[in-house]
N, CA, C and O atoms as a MOPAC input file, in Angstrom:
PM7 MOZYME 1SCF
protein

 N    -27.36000 1    25.12300 1    13.99000 1
 C    -27.12500 1    26.49400 1    13.61400 1
 C    -27.80900 1    27.42900 1    14.60300 1
 O    -28.66700 1    27.03100 1    15.39000 1
 N    -27.39900 1    28.66200 1    14.52800 1
 C    -27.97600 1    29.67600 1    15.41000 1
 C    -27.81200 1    31.04400 1    14.75800 1
 O    -27.02000 1    31.22500 1    13.83300 1
 N    -28.57300 1    31.98500 1    15.26100 1
 C    -28.47400 1    33.37500 1    14.82100 1
 C    -28.33300 1    34.27600 1    16.03900 1
 O    -28.77400 1    33.94700 1    17.14000 1
 N    -27.70700 1    35.41600 1    15.80500 1
 C    -27.64800 1    36.46100 1    16.82000 1
 C    -28.24500 1    37.71600 1    16.20500 1
 O    -27.90500 1    38.09300 1    15.08300 1
 N    -29.13500 1    38.35700 1    16.94800 1
 C    -29.69000 1    39.64200 1    16.54200 1
 C    -28.99000 1    40.71500 1    17.36400 1
 O    -28.95500 1    40.64900 1    18.59200 1
 N    -28.43400 1    41.70100 1    16.67300 1
 C    -27.69100 1    42.78300 1    17.32700 1
 C    -28.03800 1    44.10800 1    16.67200 1
 O    -28.49400 1    44.13800 1    15.52800 1
 N    -27.82300 1    45.21200 1    17.39600 1
 C    -28.13500 1    46.52700 1    16.82400 1
 C    -27.33400 1    46.80200 1    15.55200 1
 O    -26.19700 1    46.35600 1    15.39900 1
 N    -27.95200 1    47.53700 1    14.66500 1
 C    -27.24400 1    47.98100 1    13.47000 1
 C    -26.11200 1    48.90700 1    13.89200 1
 O    -26.14700 1    49.48900 1    14.97700 1
 N    -25.12300 1    49.03800 1    13.04300 1
 C    -23.93500 1    49.83500 1    13.33300 1
 C    -24.30200 1    51.22200 1    13.86600 1
 O    -25.13100 1    51.93000 1    13.29500 1
 N    -23.66100 1    51.58300 1    14.97500 1
 C    -23.87900 1    52.89300 1    15.56800 1
 C    -25.07600 1    52.99400 1    16.49000 1
 O    -25.31900 1    54.05000 1    17.07300 1
 N    -25.82600 1    51.91800 1    16.63300 1
 C    -27.00300 1    51.92800 1    17.50900 1
 C    -26.69800 1    51.17600 1    18.79900 1
 O    -25.74600 1    50.39800 1    18.86900 1
 N    -27.50900 1    51.41400 1    19.80700 1
 C    -27.32800 1    50.77200 1    21.11300 1
 C    -28.25100 1    49.56700 1    21.26400 1
 O    -29.25800 1    49.44100 1    20.56700 1
 N    -27.88100 1    48.68500 1    22.19300 1
 C    -28.75000 1    47.56500 1    22.53600 1
 C    -30.01100 1    48.09500 1    23.19400 1
 O    -29.97100 1    49.08200 1    23.92800 1
 N    -31.11700 1    47.44300 1    22.93100 1
 C    -32.37800 1    47.77800 1    23.58900 1
 C    -32.41900 1    47.10900 1    24.95900 1
 O    -31.81000 1    46.05800 1    25.15600 1
 N    -33.12700 1    47.70800 1    25.89400 1
 C    -33.33400 1    47.06300 1    27.19000 1
 C    -34.26300 1    45.86500 1    26.99300 1
 O    -35.01600 1    45.82800 1    26.01900 1
 N    -34.22400 1    44.89200 1    27.89400 1
 C    -35.15400 1    43.77300 1    27.76800 1
 C    -36.61700 1    44.22400 1    27.71000 1
 O    -37.40300 1    43.66300 1    26.94600 1
 N    -36.98700 1    45.21800 1    28.49900 1
 C    -38.38500 1    45.67400 1    28.47300 1
 C    -38.73700 1    46.30400 1    27.12800 1
 O    -39.86700 1    46.15600 1    26.66300 1
 N    -37.80400 1    46.99600 1    26.49900 1
 C    -38.06200 1    47.57800 1    25.17800 1
 C    -38.12100 1    46.48900 1    24.10600 1
 O    -38.91400 1    46.58700 1    23.17000 1
 N    -37.29600 1    45.46400 1    24.23500 1
 C    -37.37000 1    44.32000 1    23.31300 1
 C    -38.77200 1    43.72500 1    23.36400 1
 O    -39.39500 1    43.50100 1    22.32600 1
 N    -39.26300 1    43.47300 1    24.56300 1
 C    -40.59500 1    42.87800 1    24.73000 1
 C    -41.67200 1    43.81300 1    24.18500 1
 O    -42.58100 1    43.36500 1    23.48600 1
 N    -41.58300 1    45.08700 1    24.49200 1
 C    -42.58700 1    46.04700 1    24.01500 1
 C    -42.67400 1    46.05600 1    22.49100 1
 O    -43.76700 1    46.01600 1    21.92800 1
 N    -41.52700 1    46.10900 1    21.83100 1
 C    -41.52500 1    46.15000 1    20.36600 1
 C    -42.02800 1    44.84700 1    19.75500 1
 O    -42.74600 1    44.85900 1    18.75500 1
 N    -41.65200 1    43.73500 1    20.35600 1
 C    -42.11600 1    42.45000 1    19.82400 1
 C    -43.62200 1    42.28700 1    20.01300 1
 O    -44.28400 1    41.67300 1    19.17600 1
 N    -44.16500 1    42.82400 1    21.09000 1
 C    -45.61800 1    42.75300 1    21.30700 1
 C    -46.38000 1    43.54700 1    20.25000 1
 O    -47.53500 1    43.23600 1    19.96300 1
 N    -45.75700 1    44.55700 1    19.67400 1
 C    -46.38400 1    45.30100 1    18.58500 1
 C    -46.38500 1    44.50000 1    17.28500 1
 O    -47.20500 1    44.74900 1    16.40200 1
 N    -45.47400 1    43.54500 1    17.16800 1
 C    -45.29400 1    42.79200 1    15.91900 1
 C    -46.00000 1    41.44500 1    15.91000 1
 O    -46.51900 1    41.03100 1    14.87400 1
 N    -46.03000 1    40.75100 1    17.04500 1
 C    -46.50800 1    39.36900 1    17.08500 1
 C    -47.78900 1    39.21900 1    17.89600 1
 O    -48.02900 1    39.94400 1    18.86100 1
 N    -48.59900 1    38.26000 1    17.47400 1
 C    -49.83800 1    37.95500 1    18.18600 1
 C    -49.54300 1    37.36000 1    19.56000 1
 O    -50.28200 1    37.58900 1    20.51700 1
 N    -48.46900 1    36.60300 1    19.64700 1
 C    -48.12700 1    35.92700 1    20.89900 1
 C    -46.70100 1    36.29400 1    21.30000 1
 O    -45.75500 1    36.06200 1    20.54700 1
 N    -46.55900 1    36.86300 1    22.48100 1
 C    -45.25000 1    37.13700 1    23.07700 1
 C    -45.35600 1    36.72800 1    24.54000 1
 O    -45.96200 1    37.42700 1    25.35200 1
 N    -44.76300 1    35.59200 1    24.86000 1
 C    -44.75900 1    35.10500 1    26.24200 1
 C    -43.42700 1    35.47500 1    26.88300 1
 O    -42.37500 1    35.37700 1    26.25100 1
 N    -43.48000 1    35.89700 1    28.13300 1
 C    -42.26000 1    36.25500 1    28.85300 1
 C    -42.21500 1    35.53800 1    30.19400 1
 O    -43.24800 1    35.25500 1    30.80100 1
 N    -41.00400 1    35.25000 1    30.64300 1
 C    -40.80800 1    34.57200 1    31.92400 1
 C    -39.49500 1    35.07400 1    32.53300 1
 O    -38.40800 1    34.68300 1    32.10800 1
 N    -39.61900 1    35.93800 1    33.52400 1
 C    -38.42100 1    36.50500 1    34.16800 1
 C    -37.65000 1    35.44700 1    34.95900 1
 O    -36.41900 1    35.46100 1    34.97400 1
 N    -38.36100 1    34.53700 1    35.61000 1
 C    -37.67400 1    33.48700 1    36.36800 1
 C    -36.84100 1    32.60500 1    35.44200 1
 O    -35.69600 1    32.27900 1    35.75200 1
 N    -37.41800 1    32.22200 1    34.30600 1
 C    -36.68500 1    31.38900 1    33.34500 1
 C    -35.48700 1    32.14600 1    32.78200 1
 O    -34.42600 1    31.56200 1    32.56400 1
 N    -35.65500 1    33.44600 1    32.54500 1
 C    -34.53500 1    34.25600 1    32.06500 1
 C    -33.40700 1    34.30300 1    33.07500 1
 O    -32.24200 1    34.12200 1    32.72100 1
 N    -33.75000 1    34.54900 1    34.33600 1
 C    -32.73700 1    34.59200 1    35.39700 1
 C    -32.07100 1    33.23300 1    35.57100 1
 O    -30.86000 1    33.15500 1    35.77900 1
 N    -32.86100 1    32.15600 1    35.48600 1
 C    -32.29900 1    30.80400 1    35.59800 1
 C    -31.31900 1    30.52100 1    34.46300 1
 O    -30.25500 1    29.94300 1    34.68300 1
 N    -31.68200 1    30.92900 1    33.25200 1
 C    -30.81100 1    30.71300 1    32.09300 1
 C    -29.48100 1    31.44800 1    32.28000 1
 O    -28.41600 1    30.88900 1    32.01800 1
 N    -29.54700 1    32.68600 1    32.72800 1
 C    -28.31700 1    33.44500 1    32.96500 1
 C    -27.52400 1    32.80200 1    34.10400 1
 O    -26.29400 1    32.78300 1    34.06100 1
 N    -28.20600 1    32.28100 1    35.11100 1
 C    -27.52400 1    31.55800 1    36.18100 1
 C    -26.76900 1    30.35100 1    35.65300 1
 O    -25.65100 1    30.07300 1    36.08600 1
 N    -27.38400 1    29.62900 1    34.71300 1
 C    -26.70300 1    28.49200 1    34.08000 1
 C    -25.47200 1    28.96200 1    33.30200 1
 O    -24.43500 1    28.29800 1    33.31000 1
 N    -25.59300 1    30.10300 1    32.63600 1
 C    -24.45100 1    30.66100 1    31.90500 1
 C    -23.31900 1    31.00700 1    32.87100 1
 O    -22.15100 1    30.72800 1    32.59700 1
 N    -23.67100 1    31.61100 1    33.99500 1
 C    -22.66400 1    31.98000 1    34.99700 1
 C    -21.94800 1    30.73200 1    35.51100 1
 O    -20.72500 1    30.72400 1    35.65000 1
 N    -22.71300 1    29.68700 1    35.79200 1
 C    -22.10900 1    28.43800 1    36.27000 1
 C    -21.13000 1    27.88600 1    35.23100 1
 O    -20.04900 1    27.41300 1    35.58200 1
 N    -21.50900 1    27.94700 1    33.96400 1
 C    -20.62100 1    27.47800 1    32.89800 1
 C    -19.36900 1    28.35000 1    32.81500 1
 O    -18.26200 1    27.83500 1    32.65500 1
 N    -19.53900 1    29.65800 1    32.92200 1
 C    -18.37800 1    30.55800 1    32.90200 1
 C    -17.41600 1    30.23100 1    34.04300 1
 O    -16.19900 1    30.24300 1    33.85900 1
 N    -17.96600 1    29.94000 1    35.21400 1
 C    -17.12200 1    29.59800 1    36.36200 1
 C    -16.36500 1    28.29500 1    36.11000 1
 O    -15.18300 1    28.18900 1    36.43700 1
 N    -17.04900 1    27.30000 1    35.52400 1
 C    -16.37900 1    26.03200 1    35.19700 1
 C    -15.25500 1    26.25400 1    34.18700 1
 O    -14.21600 1    25.59600 1    34.24100 1
 N    -15.47800 1    27.18700 1    33.27100 1
 C    -14.49000 1    27.48500 1    32.22700 1
 C    -13.39800 1    28.44100 1    32.71900 1
 O    -12.44900 1    28.74000 1    31.99500 1
 N    -13.54800 1    28.91300 1    33.95700 1
 C    -12.62100 1    29.89500 1    34.52700 1
 C    -12.53800 1    31.14800 1    33.65600 1
 O    -11.46000 1    31.66900 1    33.37100 1
 N    -13.71700 1    31.60700 1    33.24800 1
 C    -13.82200 1    32.83500 1    32.45000 1
 C    -13.36500 1    34.02300 1    33.28900 1
 O    -13.39400 1    33.96200 1    34.51800 1
 N    -12.94800 1    35.09200 1    32.64200 1
 C    -12.52900 1    36.28400 1    33.39200 1
 C    -13.63800 1    36.78100 1    34.32700 1
 O    -14.82500 1    36.69800 1    34.01000 1
 N    -13.22300 1    37.29200 1    35.47300 1
 C    -14.17300 1    37.78700 1    36.46900 1
 C    -15.11700 1    38.83400 1    35.89400 1
 O    -16.27700 1    38.90600 1    36.29900 1
 N    -14.63600 1    39.64600 1    34.95400 1
 C    -15.46700 1    40.69700 1    34.36800 1
 C    -16.69300 1    40.11300 1    33.66300 1
 O    -17.78300 1    40.68100 1    33.72500 1
 N    -16.50600 1    38.98100 1    32.99600 1
 C    -17.62100 1    38.33600 1    32.28900 1
 C    -18.63400 1    37.80900 1    33.29500 1
 O    -19.84000 1    38.00600 1    33.13900 1
 N    -18.13800 1    37.14300 1    34.31900 1
 C    -19.02900 1    36.59300 1    35.34600 1
 C    -19.80700 1    37.71800 1    36.02200 1
 O    -21.02200 1    37.61800 1    36.19200 1
 N    -19.12100 1    38.77600 1    36.40200 1
 C    -19.78400 1    39.88600 1    37.09700 1
 C    -20.78400 1    40.60800 1    36.20000 1
 O    -21.84600 1    41.02100 1    36.66700 1
 N    -20.46200 1    40.76100 1    34.93300 1
 C    -21.39800 1    41.40800 1    34.00300 1
 C    -22.69300 1    40.60700 1    33.90900 1
 O    -23.77900 1    41.18400 1    33.85100 1
 N    -22.58100 1    39.28600 1    33.89300 1
 C    -23.78000 1    38.45200 1    33.82300 1
 C    -24.54200 1    38.45200 1    35.14900 1
 O    -25.77300 1    38.42600 1    35.15500 1
 N    -23.83000 1    38.47900 1    36.25600 1
 C    -24.51900 1    38.58200 1    37.55500 1
 C    -25.31000 1    39.88100 1    37.63900 1
 O    -26.42900 1    39.90700 1    38.15100 1
 N    -24.72000 1    40.94900 1    37.13500 1
 C    -25.39700 1    42.24400 1    37.15100 1
 C    -26.63000 1    42.23800 1    36.24300 1
 O    -27.64400 1    42.85400 1    36.56800 1
 N    -26.54300 1    41.54700 1    35.11200 1
 C    -27.65000 1    41.50100 1    34.14800 1
 C    -28.75200 1    40.52100 1    34.55200 1
 O    -29.89200 1    40.65600 1    34.10500 1
 N    -28.42800 1    39.55000 1    35.38200 1
 C    -29.35900 1    38.46600 1    35.71200 1
 C    -30.73100 1    38.93400 1    36.19700 1
 O    -31.73100 1    38.37200 1    35.75100 1
 N    -30.83900 1    39.92100 1    37.07500 1
 C    -32.17200 1    40.32000 1    37.54900 1
 C    -33.08100 1    40.89400 1    36.46200 1
 O    -34.30400 1    40.85200 1    36.59800 1
 N    -32.50500 1    41.42600 1    35.39400 1
 C    -33.31100 1    42.01500 1    34.32100 1
 C    -33.54100 1    41.06500 1    33.15000 1
 O    -34.29900 1    41.38700 1    32.23500 1
 N    -32.90100 1    39.90600 1    33.16900 1
 C    -33.02800 1    38.96100 1    32.05900 1
 C    -34.45100 1    38.41400 1    31.98300 1
 O    -35.10200 1    38.18400 1    33.00300 1
 N    -34.91400 1    38.21200 1    30.76000 1
 C    -36.25900 1    37.67100 1    30.56000 1
 C    -36.23800 1    36.68100 1    29.39400 1
 O    -35.68000 1    36.95300 1    28.33100 1
 N    -36.86400 1    35.52500 1    29.62700 1
 C    -37.02900 1    34.52800 1    28.57100 1
 C    -38.22200 1    34.96800 1    27.74000 1
 O    -39.29200 1    35.25200 1    28.27800 1
 N    -38.03500 1    35.02300 1    26.42600 1
 C    -39.06900 1    35.51100 1    25.51700 1
 C    -39.36000 1    34.44700 1    24.47100 1
 O    -38.44400 1    33.83200 1    23.92500 1
 N    -40.64100 1    34.23300 1    24.19600 1
 C    -41.06900 1    33.36700 1    23.09900 1
 C    -42.04500 1    34.15000 1    22.24600 1
 O    -43.01200 1    34.71700 1    22.75600 1
 N    -41.78900 1    34.18300 1    20.92800 1
 C    -42.68700 1    34.87600 1    20.00200 1
 C    -43.25000 1    33.87300 1    19.00800 1
 O    -42.57300 1    32.93300 1    18.59200 1
 N    -44.52100 1    34.09900 1    18.63400 1
 C    -45.18800 1    33.22600 1    17.67100 1
 C    -46.39200 1    33.95200 1    17.09900 1
 O    -46.83000 1    34.97600 1    17.62600 1
 N    -46.91100 1    33.41400 1    16.02900 1
 C    -48.14600 1    33.93200 1    15.44100 1
 C    -49.34600 1    33.07700 1    15.81900 1
 O    -50.48900 1    33.53100 1    15.76400 1
 N    -49.07200 1    31.82800 1    16.20600 1
 C    -50.14200 1    30.88700 1    16.54300 1
 C    -49.82300 1    30.22500 1    17.87700 1
 O    -48.65200 1    30.03200 1    18.20300 1
 N    -50.84200 1    29.87600 1    18.65000 1
 C    -50.60400 1    29.29300 1    19.97200 1
 C    -50.06100 1    27.86700 1    19.95800 1
 O    -49.68200 1    27.35900 1    21.01400 1
 N    -50.00900 1    27.20300 1    18.80600 1
 C    -49.54800 1    25.81700 1    18.77000 1
 C    -48.11000 1    25.67900 1    19.24100 1
 O    -47.73700 1    24.64200 1    19.78900 1
 N    -47.29100 1    26.71800 1    19.03300 1
 C    -45.91200 1    26.68200 1    19.49100 1
 C    -44.96000 1    25.94700 1    18.58400 1
 O    -43.75600 1    25.92700 1    18.84200 1
 N    -45.46900 1    25.33500 1    17.51600 1
 C    -44.57900 1    24.61200 1    16.61500 1
 C    -43.67600 1    25.56300 1    15.84100 1
 O    -42.53000 1    25.23100 1    15.53800 1
 N    -44.18900 1    26.73400 1    15.52400 1
 C    -43.39100 1    27.75000 1    14.84300 1
 C    -43.23300 1    28.92100 1    15.79800 1
 O    -44.01000 1    29.87500 1    15.77200 1
 N    -42.21800 1    28.83100 1    16.63700 1
 C    -41.96500 1    29.86800 1    17.63600 1
 C    -40.46100 1    30.05400 1    17.78700 1
 O    -39.67800 1    29.12800 1    17.57700 1
 N    -40.07500 1    31.27100 1    18.15400 1
 C    -38.68700 1    31.57600 1    18.48500 1
 C    -38.60100 1    31.85700 1    19.97300 1
 O    -39.46400 1    32.53600 1    20.53000 1
 N    -37.56700 1    31.34100 1    20.61800 1
 C    -37.34600 1    31.59900 1    22.04300 1
 C    -35.90600 1    32.03300 1    22.26000 1
 O    -34.98500 1    31.55400 1    21.59800 1
 N    -35.73600 1    32.94700 1    23.19900 1
 C    -34.40900 1    33.47900 1    23.49600 1
 C    -34.47100 1    34.23500 1    24.81300 1
 O    -35.55100 1    34.50100 1    25.34100 1
 N    -33.29900 1    34.57800 1    25.33700 1
 C    -33.21700 1    35.39400 1    26.54500 1
 C    -32.78600 1    36.80100 1    26.15300 1
 O    -31.79700 1    36.98300 1    25.44400 1
 N    -33.53300 1    37.78800 1    26.61900 1
 C    -33.16300 1    39.19000 1    26.44100 1
 C    -32.46400 1    39.64700 1    27.71300 1
 O    -33.00200 1    39.51900 1    28.81300 1
 N    -31.25300 1    40.18500 1    27.54900 1
 C    -30.44300 1    40.66000 1    28.67200 1
 C    -29.97100 1    42.07700 1    28.38400 1
 O    -29.79300 1    42.44000 1    27.22100 1
 N    -29.76700 1    42.87500 1    29.41000 1
 C    -29.24600 1    44.22800 1    29.18600 1
 C    -27.87500 1    44.18600 1    28.50900 1
 O    -27.00100 1    43.41400 1    28.90400 1
 N    -27.70000 1    45.01700 1    27.49300 1
 C    -26.39500 1    45.15200 1    26.85300 1
 C    -25.93300 1    43.97600 1    26.03400 1
 O    -24.74400 1    43.85700 1    25.74100 1
 N    -26.85400 1    43.09600 1    25.65400 1
 C    -26.49400 1    41.89800 1    24.89000 1
 C    -27.42400 1    41.73800 1    23.69800 1
 O    -28.56500 1    42.19800 1    23.71400 1
 N    -26.91300 1    41.07300 1    22.65800 1
 C    -27.74900 1    40.69900 1    21.53200 1
 C    -28.61100 1    39.50900 1    21.90300 1
 O    -28.48300 1    38.95200 1    22.99400 1
 N    -29.48000 1    39.12600 1    20.99900 1
 C    -30.37100 1    37.98900 1    21.22200 1
 C    -29.80400 1    36.78200 1    20.49700 1
 O    -29.63100 1    36.81500 1    19.27900 1
 N    -29.51400 1    35.72000 1    21.23100 1
 C    -28.99200 1    34.48600 1    20.65000 1
 C    -30.15900 1    33.53800 1    20.45900 1
 O    -30.87500 1    33.22000 1    21.40900 1
 N    -30.34800 1    33.08700 1    19.22400 1
 C    -31.47000 1    32.21000 1    18.90400 1
 C    -30.91700 1    30.90600 1    18.35200 1
 O    -30.33400 1    30.87300 1    17.26800 1
 N    -31.10500 1    29.83000 1    19.11100 1
 C    -30.68800 1    28.50400 1    18.67900 1
 C    -31.88900 1    27.71600 1    18.18200 1
 O    -33.03500 1    28.05500 1    18.47600 1
 N    -31.61500 1    26.66800 1    17.43100 1
 C    -32.67700 1    25.85900 1    16.83700 1
 C    -32.47600 1    24.39300 1    17.19600 1
 O    -31.35000 1    23.92800 1    17.37000 1
 N    -33.59200 1    23.67700 1    17.30400 1
 C    -33.53600 1    22.24200 1    17.59000 1
 C    -33.16800 1    21.45200 1    16.34600 1
 O    -32.60900 1    20.35900 1    16.43700 1
 N    -33.48700 1    22.01200 1    15.17800 1
 C    -33.25000 1    21.30000 1    13.92200 1
 C    -33.21900 1    22.29400 1    12.76700 1
 O    -33.62200 1    23.44800 1    12.91000 1
 N    -32.73700 1    21.82700 1    11.63200 1
 C    -32.78100 1    22.64100 1    10.42700 1
 C    -34.20700 1    22.93600 1    10.01400 1
 O    -34.50200 1    23.99700 1     9.46300 1
 N    -35.08900 1    21.98600 1    10.28500 1
 C    -36.50700 1    22.18500 1     9.96300 1
 C    -37.08700 1    23.35400 1    10.76300 1
 O    -37.80600 1    24.18900 1    10.21400 1
 N    -36.77300 1    23.41200 1    12.05900 1
 C    -37.26200 1    24.52400 1    12.87600 1
 C    -36.68100 1    25.84500 1    12.38700 1
 O    -37.38300 1    26.85500 1    12.33700 1
 N    -35.41200 1    25.83800 1    12.03100 1
 C    -34.78300 1    27.06600 1    11.54000 1
 C    -35.49700 1    27.57400 1    10.28800 1
 O    -35.79600 1    28.76400 1    10.18100 1
 N    -35.76700 1    26.67800 1     9.34600 1
 C    -36.46300 1    27.07600 1     8.11400 1
 C    -37.88400 1    27.54100 1     8.41000 1
 O    -38.35000 1    28.52200 1     7.83000 1
 N    -38.57200 1    26.84700 1     9.30500 1
 C    -39.97300 1    27.16900 1     9.61000 1
 C    -40.12500 1    28.51300 1    10.31300 1
 O    -41.18200 1    29.13900 1    10.23100 1
 N    -39.08000 1    28.95900 1    11.00200 1
 C    -39.17900 1    30.20600 1    11.77200 1
 C    -38.41000 1    31.36600 1    11.13700 1
 O    -38.22600 1    32.40800 1    11.76600 1
 N    -37.96700 1    31.18900 1     9.90400 1
 C    -37.19400 1    32.24900 1     9.23900 1
 C    -37.96700 1    33.56500 1     9.17900 1
 O    -37.39400 1    34.63400 1     9.39200 1
 N    -39.25400 1    33.49100 1     8.89300 1
 C    -40.06500 1    34.70400 1     8.84300 1
 C    -40.16500 1    35.38200 1    10.19700 1
 O    -40.12500 1    36.61000 1    10.28100 1
 N    -40.29600 1    34.59700 1    11.25900 1
 C    -40.34500 1    35.15800 1    12.61500 1
 C    -39.02500 1    35.85200 1    12.95500 1
 O    -39.01200 1    36.91900 1    13.56900 1
 N    -37.92400 1    35.23400 1    12.55000 1
 C    -36.60800 1    35.81300 1    12.79800 1
 C    -36.48400 1    37.16800 1    12.10000 1
 O    -36.06400 1    38.15100 1    12.71000 1
 N    -36.84700 1    37.21100 1    10.82900 1
 C    -36.73300 1    38.46300 1    10.05800 1
 C    -37.64800 1    39.55700 1    10.62500 1
 O    -37.25200 1    40.71800 1    10.71600 1
 N    -38.85900 1    39.18000 1    11.00100 1
 C    -39.78600 1    40.15600 1    11.58700 1
 C    -39.28200 1    40.65100 1    12.93700 1
 O    -39.42700 1    41.83100 1    13.25600 1
 N    -38.69400 1    39.76400 1    13.73100 1
 C    -38.12500 1    40.17600 1    15.02100 1
 C    -37.01700 1    41.19500 1    14.79900 1
 O    -36.98300 1    42.23500 1    15.45600 1
 N    -36.11900 1    40.89800 1    13.87800 1
 C    -35.01500 1    41.81300 1    13.59600 1
 C    -35.53500 1    43.17000 1    13.13600 1
 O    -35.04700 1    44.20600 1    13.58600 1
 N    -36.51400 1    43.17000 1    12.25100 1
 C    -37.06800 1    44.43200 1    11.74200 1
 C    -37.74100 1    45.22500 1    12.86300 1
 O    -37.56500 1    46.44000 1    12.95300 1
 N    -38.50700 1    44.54700 1    13.71200 1
 C    -39.20900 1    45.23000 1    14.80600 1
 C    -38.23500 1    45.86500 1    15.79200 1
 O    -38.53300 1    46.89800 1    16.39100 1
 N    -37.07700 1    45.24500 1    15.95700 1
 C    -36.09300 1    45.72800 1    16.92500 1
 C    -35.06200 1    46.67200 1    16.30400 1
 O    -34.30800 1    47.32900 1    17.02000 1
 N    -35.03200 1    46.73700 1    14.97700 1
 C    -33.98800 1    47.51900 1    14.31400 1
 C    -32.63000 1    46.84900 1    14.44300 1
 O    -31.60300 1    47.52500 1    14.50100 1
 N    -32.62200 1    45.51600 1    14.48900 1
 C    -31.40300 1    44.73800 1    14.66400 1
 C    -31.01000 1    44.05700 1    13.35400 1
 O    -31.82800 1    43.89500 1    12.45000 1
 N    -29.74400 1    43.66500 1    13.27600 1
 C    -29.22400 1    42.89200 1    12.15800 1
 C    -29.18500 1    41.42200 1    12.55000 1
 O    -29.09200 1    41.08000 1    13.72900 1
 N    -29.25800 1    40.56200 1    11.54600 1
 C    -29.19400 1    39.11500 1    11.76000 1
 C    -27.79800 1    38.63200 1    11.38900 1
 O    -27.28100 1    38.93500 1    10.31400 1
 N    -27.20200 1    37.87700 1    12.30300 1
 C    -25.88200 1    37.30200 1    12.05500 1
 C    -25.97000 1    35.79500 1    12.26000 1
 O    -26.49300 1    35.33600 1    13.27600 1
 N    -25.46700 1    35.03200 1    11.31300 1
 C    -25.38400 1    33.58500 1    11.45300 1
 C    -24.17400 1    33.26500 1    12.32500 1
 O    -23.06300 1    33.71500 1    12.04600 1
 N    -24.39600 1    32.49000 1    13.37800 1
 C    -23.28300 1    32.13500 1    14.27700 1
 C    -23.15900 1    30.63300 1    14.41700 1
 O    -22.28100 1    30.15000 1    15.13200 1

């Protein structure tokens, strides 16, 4: 299973830097990695090319790649209960889980992230 966090109706997407700023106000631990974010978007672009996705999709991701940032939020440094995702300009946050157990264990982090960002949670 996975969730997507997106702006509430009528609101705009936050920039990656604003996502990080707001999450830092909410969580004790917010780790960021711009290289990992750019690499993840690069992997997405490669997949889009293999799928022969429309050029507009590929170009939009190439344009967003330099600003993408991998984000991990947690309350404790152990990392067992943490959420990780890539923040990109003009996109929602896609949060995947390794297991149902991880999804249940991080439900509170998910809800707090959505509240801090003013985003809605969608099951995808």
